[in-house]
């Protein structure tokens, strides 16, 4: 990834932290929560990088019953 993306991500993270600080949170607490959530997301992506492709999605049943 390029450094341009890194700078953009940092700006968005700063804005996100500020958003929760304005709501009464403390910056270190918000950053700690963000770090934990990012680690959980990282694990989830390692286990299933593209969950949209899962075939486990519930499909509508066919309406081909004799009485339907």
Short mmCIF file of N, CA and C in Angstrom, two decimals:
data_model
loop_
_atom_site.label_atom_id
_atom_site.label_comp_id
_atom_site.label_asym_id
_atom_site.label_seq_id
_atom_site.Cartn_x
_atom_site.Cartn_y
_atom_site.Cartn_z
N UNK A 1 0.84 -1.18 0.00
CA UNK A 1 0.00 0.00 0.00
C UNK A 1 0.88 1.24 0.00
N UNK A 2 0.42 2.24 -0.65
CA UNK A 2 1.21 3.46 -0.75
C UNK A 2 1.06 4.30 0.52
N UNK A 3 1.97 5.25 0.68
CA UNK A 3 1.92 6.13 1.84
C UNK A 3 0.72 7.06 1.77
N UNK A 4 0.22 7.35 0.58
CA UNK A 4 -0.97 8.19 0.45
C UNK A 4 -2.15 7.54 1.17
N UNK A 5 -2.27 6.24 1.03
CA UNK A 5 -3.35 5.51 1.69
C UNK A 5 -3.14 5.55 3.20
N UNK A 6 -1.90 5.41 3.63
CA UNK A 6 -1.59 5.44 5.05
C UNK A 6 -2.00 6.77 5.67
N UNK A 7 -1.70 7.86 5.00
CA UNK A 7 -2.08 9.18 5.50
C UNK A 7 -3.59 9.35 5.56
N UNK A 8 -4.27 8.84 4.54
CA UNK A 8 -5.73 8.94 4.51
C UNK A 8 -6.36 8.11 5.63
N UNK A 9 -5.81 6.92 5.86
CA UNK A 9 -6.31 6.07 6.93
C UNK A 9 -6.08 6.74 8.28
N UNK A 10 -4.90 7.34 8.46
CA UNK A 10 -4.62 8.02 9.73
C UNK A 10 -5.61 9.16 9.97
N UNK A 11 -5.88 9.94 8.95
CA UNK A 11 -6.82 11.05 9.09
C UNK A 11 -8.21 10.54 9.49
N UNK A 12 -8.66 9.47 8.84
CA UNK A 12 -9.96 8.90 9.17
C UNK A 12 -9.99 8.35 10.59
N UNK A 13 -8.90 7.72 11.01
CA UNK A 13 -8.82 7.21 12.38
C UNK A 13 -8.86 8.35 13.40
N UNK A 14 -8.15 9.43 13.11
CA UNK A 14 -8.17 10.59 14.00
C UNK A 14 -9.58 11.16 14.10
N UNK A 15 -10.27 11.23 12.98
CA UNK A 15 -11.64 11.74 12.98
C UNK A 15 -12.56 10.82 13.79
N UNK A 16 -12.35 9.53 13.67
CA UNK A 16 -13.16 8.57 14.41
C UNK A 16 -12.92 8.69 15.91
N UNK A 17 -11.66 8.81 16.30
CA UNK A 17 -11.34 8.99 17.72
C UNK A 17 -11.99 10.27 18.22
N UNK A 18 -11.83 11.36 17.48
CA UNK A 18 -12.41 12.64 17.88
C UNK A 18 -13.93 12.54 18.04
N UNK A 19 -14.56 11.80 17.17
CA UNK A 19 -16.01 11.63 17.23
C UNK A 19 -16.45 11.05 18.57
N UNK A 20 -15.71 10.05 19.07
CA UNK A 20 -16.07 9.43 20.33
C UNK A 20 -15.59 10.23 21.53
N UNK A 21 -14.54 11.00 21.38
CA UNK A 21 -14.09 11.89 22.45
C UNK A 21 -15.12 12.98 22.67
N UNK A 22 -15.69 13.51 21.58
CA UNK A 22 -16.73 14.52 21.70
C UNK A 22 -17.94 13.96 22.45
N UNK A 23 -18.19 12.67 22.29
CA UNK A 23 -19.31 12.03 22.97
C UNK A 23 -19.00 11.71 24.43
N UNK A 24 -17.77 12.02 24.87
CA UNK A 24 -17.43 11.83 26.28
C UNK A 24 -16.39 10.77 26.55
N UNK A 25 -15.92 10.08 25.53
CA UNK A 25 -14.91 9.06 25.74
C UNK A 25 -13.53 9.67 25.92
N UNK A 26 -12.60 8.89 26.40
CA UNK A 26 -11.21 9.32 26.53
C UNK A 26 -10.42 8.72 25.38
N UNK A 27 -9.59 9.53 24.76
CA UNK A 27 -8.85 9.09 23.57
C UNK A 27 -8.12 7.77 23.78
N UNK A 28 -7.37 7.57 24.88
CA UNK A 28 -6.69 6.28 25.05
C UNK A 28 -7.65 5.09 25.11
N UNK A 29 -8.81 5.30 25.73
CA UNK A 29 -9.81 4.22 25.80
C UNK A 29 -10.37 3.91 24.41
N UNK A 30 -10.67 4.95 23.66
CA UNK A 30 -11.21 4.76 22.31
C UNK A 30 -10.18 4.04 21.43
N UNK A 31 -8.94 4.45 21.52
CA UNK A 31 -7.88 3.81 20.72
C UNK A 31 -7.71 2.35 21.12
N UNK A 32 -7.81 2.07 22.41
CA UNK A 32 -7.69 0.68 22.89
C UNK A 32 -8.81 -0.18 22.31
N UNK A 33 -10.03 0.35 22.32
CA UNK A 33 -11.17 -0.38 21.76
C UNK A 33 -11.00 -0.57 20.26
N UNK A 34 -10.55 0.48 19.57
CA UNK A 34 -10.33 0.38 18.13
C UNK A 34 -9.28 -0.69 17.81
N UNK A 35 -8.22 -0.70 18.60
CA UNK A 35 -7.15 -1.68 18.39
C UNK A 35 -7.68 -3.10 18.56
N UNK A 36 -8.48 -3.31 19.60
CA UNK A 36 -9.06 -4.64 19.85
C UNK A 36 -9.97 -5.06 18.70
N UNK A 37 -10.81 -4.13 18.25
CA UNK A 37 -11.72 -4.43 17.16
C UNK A 37 -10.97 -4.71 15.86
N UNK A 38 -9.91 -3.96 15.60
CA UNK A 38 -9.11 -4.20 14.39
C UNK A 38 -8.44 -5.57 14.44
N UNK A 39 -7.97 -5.97 15.61
CA UNK A 39 -7.37 -7.31 15.75
C UNK A 39 -8.40 -8.39 15.47
N UNK A 40 -9.63 -8.19 15.97
CA UNK A 40 -10.70 -9.17 15.71
C UNK A 40 -11.04 -9.21 14.23
N UNK A 41 -11.06 -8.05 13.58
CA UNK A 41 -11.32 -8.01 12.14
C UNK A 41 -10.21 -8.72 11.37
N UNK A 42 -8.98 -8.53 11.81
CA UNK A 42 -7.84 -9.16 11.15
C UNK A 42 -7.97 -10.68 11.20
N UNK A 43 -8.33 -11.21 12.36
CA UNK A 43 -8.51 -12.65 12.52
C UNK A 43 -9.65 -13.14 11.63
N UNK A 44 -10.75 -12.38 11.61
CA UNK A 44 -11.89 -12.78 10.79
C UNK A 44 -11.52 -12.82 9.31
N UNK A 45 -10.75 -11.83 8.85
CA UNK A 45 -10.35 -11.81 7.44
C UNK A 45 -9.36 -12.93 7.12
N UNK A 46 -8.52 -13.30 8.10
CA UNK A 46 -7.60 -14.42 7.87
C UNK A 46 -8.37 -15.72 7.73
N UNK A 47 -9.44 -15.86 8.52
CA UNK A 47 -10.24 -17.09 8.47
C UNK A 47 -11.13 -17.14 7.23
N UNK A 48 -11.68 -16.00 6.82
CA UNK A 48 -12.59 -15.94 5.69
C UNK A 48 -12.43 -14.60 4.99
N UNK A 49 -11.49 -14.51 4.05
CA UNK A 49 -11.19 -13.22 3.43
C UNK A 49 -12.33 -12.61 2.62
N UNK A 50 -13.28 -13.40 2.18
CA UNK A 50 -14.38 -12.84 1.40
C UNK A 50 -15.68 -13.53 1.80
N UNK A 51 -16.28 -13.10 2.94
CA UNK A 51 -17.46 -13.80 3.43
C UNK A 51 -18.66 -13.71 2.50
N UNK A 52 -18.67 -12.80 1.57
CA UNK A 52 -19.79 -12.68 0.63
C UNK A 52 -19.88 -13.91 -0.26
N UNK A 53 -18.74 -14.54 -0.52
CA UNK A 53 -18.72 -15.71 -1.39
C UNK A 53 -19.20 -16.98 -0.71
N UNK A 54 -19.52 -16.92 0.57
CA UNK A 54 -19.95 -18.12 1.28
C UNK A 54 -21.24 -18.65 0.69
N UNK A 55 -21.29 -19.96 0.52
CA UNK A 55 -22.50 -20.58 -0.01
C UNK A 55 -23.48 -20.90 1.11
N UNK A 56 -23.14 -20.53 2.34
CA UNK A 56 -24.02 -20.81 3.48
C UNK A 56 -25.16 -19.82 3.58
N UNK A 57 -25.26 -18.93 2.63
CA UNK A 57 -26.34 -17.94 2.66
C UNK A 57 -27.68 -18.65 2.53
N UNK A 58 -28.64 -18.14 3.25
CA UNK A 58 -29.98 -18.74 3.21
C UNK A 58 -30.65 -18.37 1.90
N UNK A 59 -31.10 -19.39 1.21
CA UNK A 59 -31.77 -19.16 -0.06
C UNK A 59 -33.27 -19.36 0.14
N UNK A 60 -34.03 -18.67 -0.68
CA UNK A 60 -35.48 -18.82 -0.61
C UNK A 60 -35.85 -20.23 -1.09
N UNK A 61 -36.77 -20.87 -0.38
CA UNK A 61 -37.18 -22.21 -0.83
C UNK A 61 -37.98 -22.13 -2.12
N UNK A 62 -37.88 -23.18 -2.88
CA UNK A 62 -38.65 -23.23 -4.12
C UNK A 62 -40.13 -23.37 -3.77
N UNK A 63 -40.96 -22.74 -4.55
CA UNK A 63 -42.41 -22.81 -4.31
C UNK A 63 -43.02 -23.80 -5.31
N UNK A 64 -42.48 -25.03 -5.28
CA UNK A 64 -42.98 -26.03 -6.21
C UNK A 64 -43.66 -27.19 -5.50
N UNK A 65 -44.23 -26.93 -4.33
CA UNK A 65 -44.97 -27.96 -3.64
C UNK A 65 -46.26 -28.24 -4.39
N UNK A 66 -46.74 -29.45 -4.33
CA UNK A 66 -47.96 -29.78 -5.06
C UNK A 66 -49.15 -28.92 -4.65
N UNK A 67 -49.25 -28.54 -3.38
CA UNK A 67 -50.40 -27.77 -2.92
C UNK A 67 -50.20 -26.27 -3.03
N UNK A 68 -49.07 -25.84 -3.54
CA UNK A 68 -48.79 -24.41 -3.58
C UNK A 68 -49.44 -23.74 -4.76
#
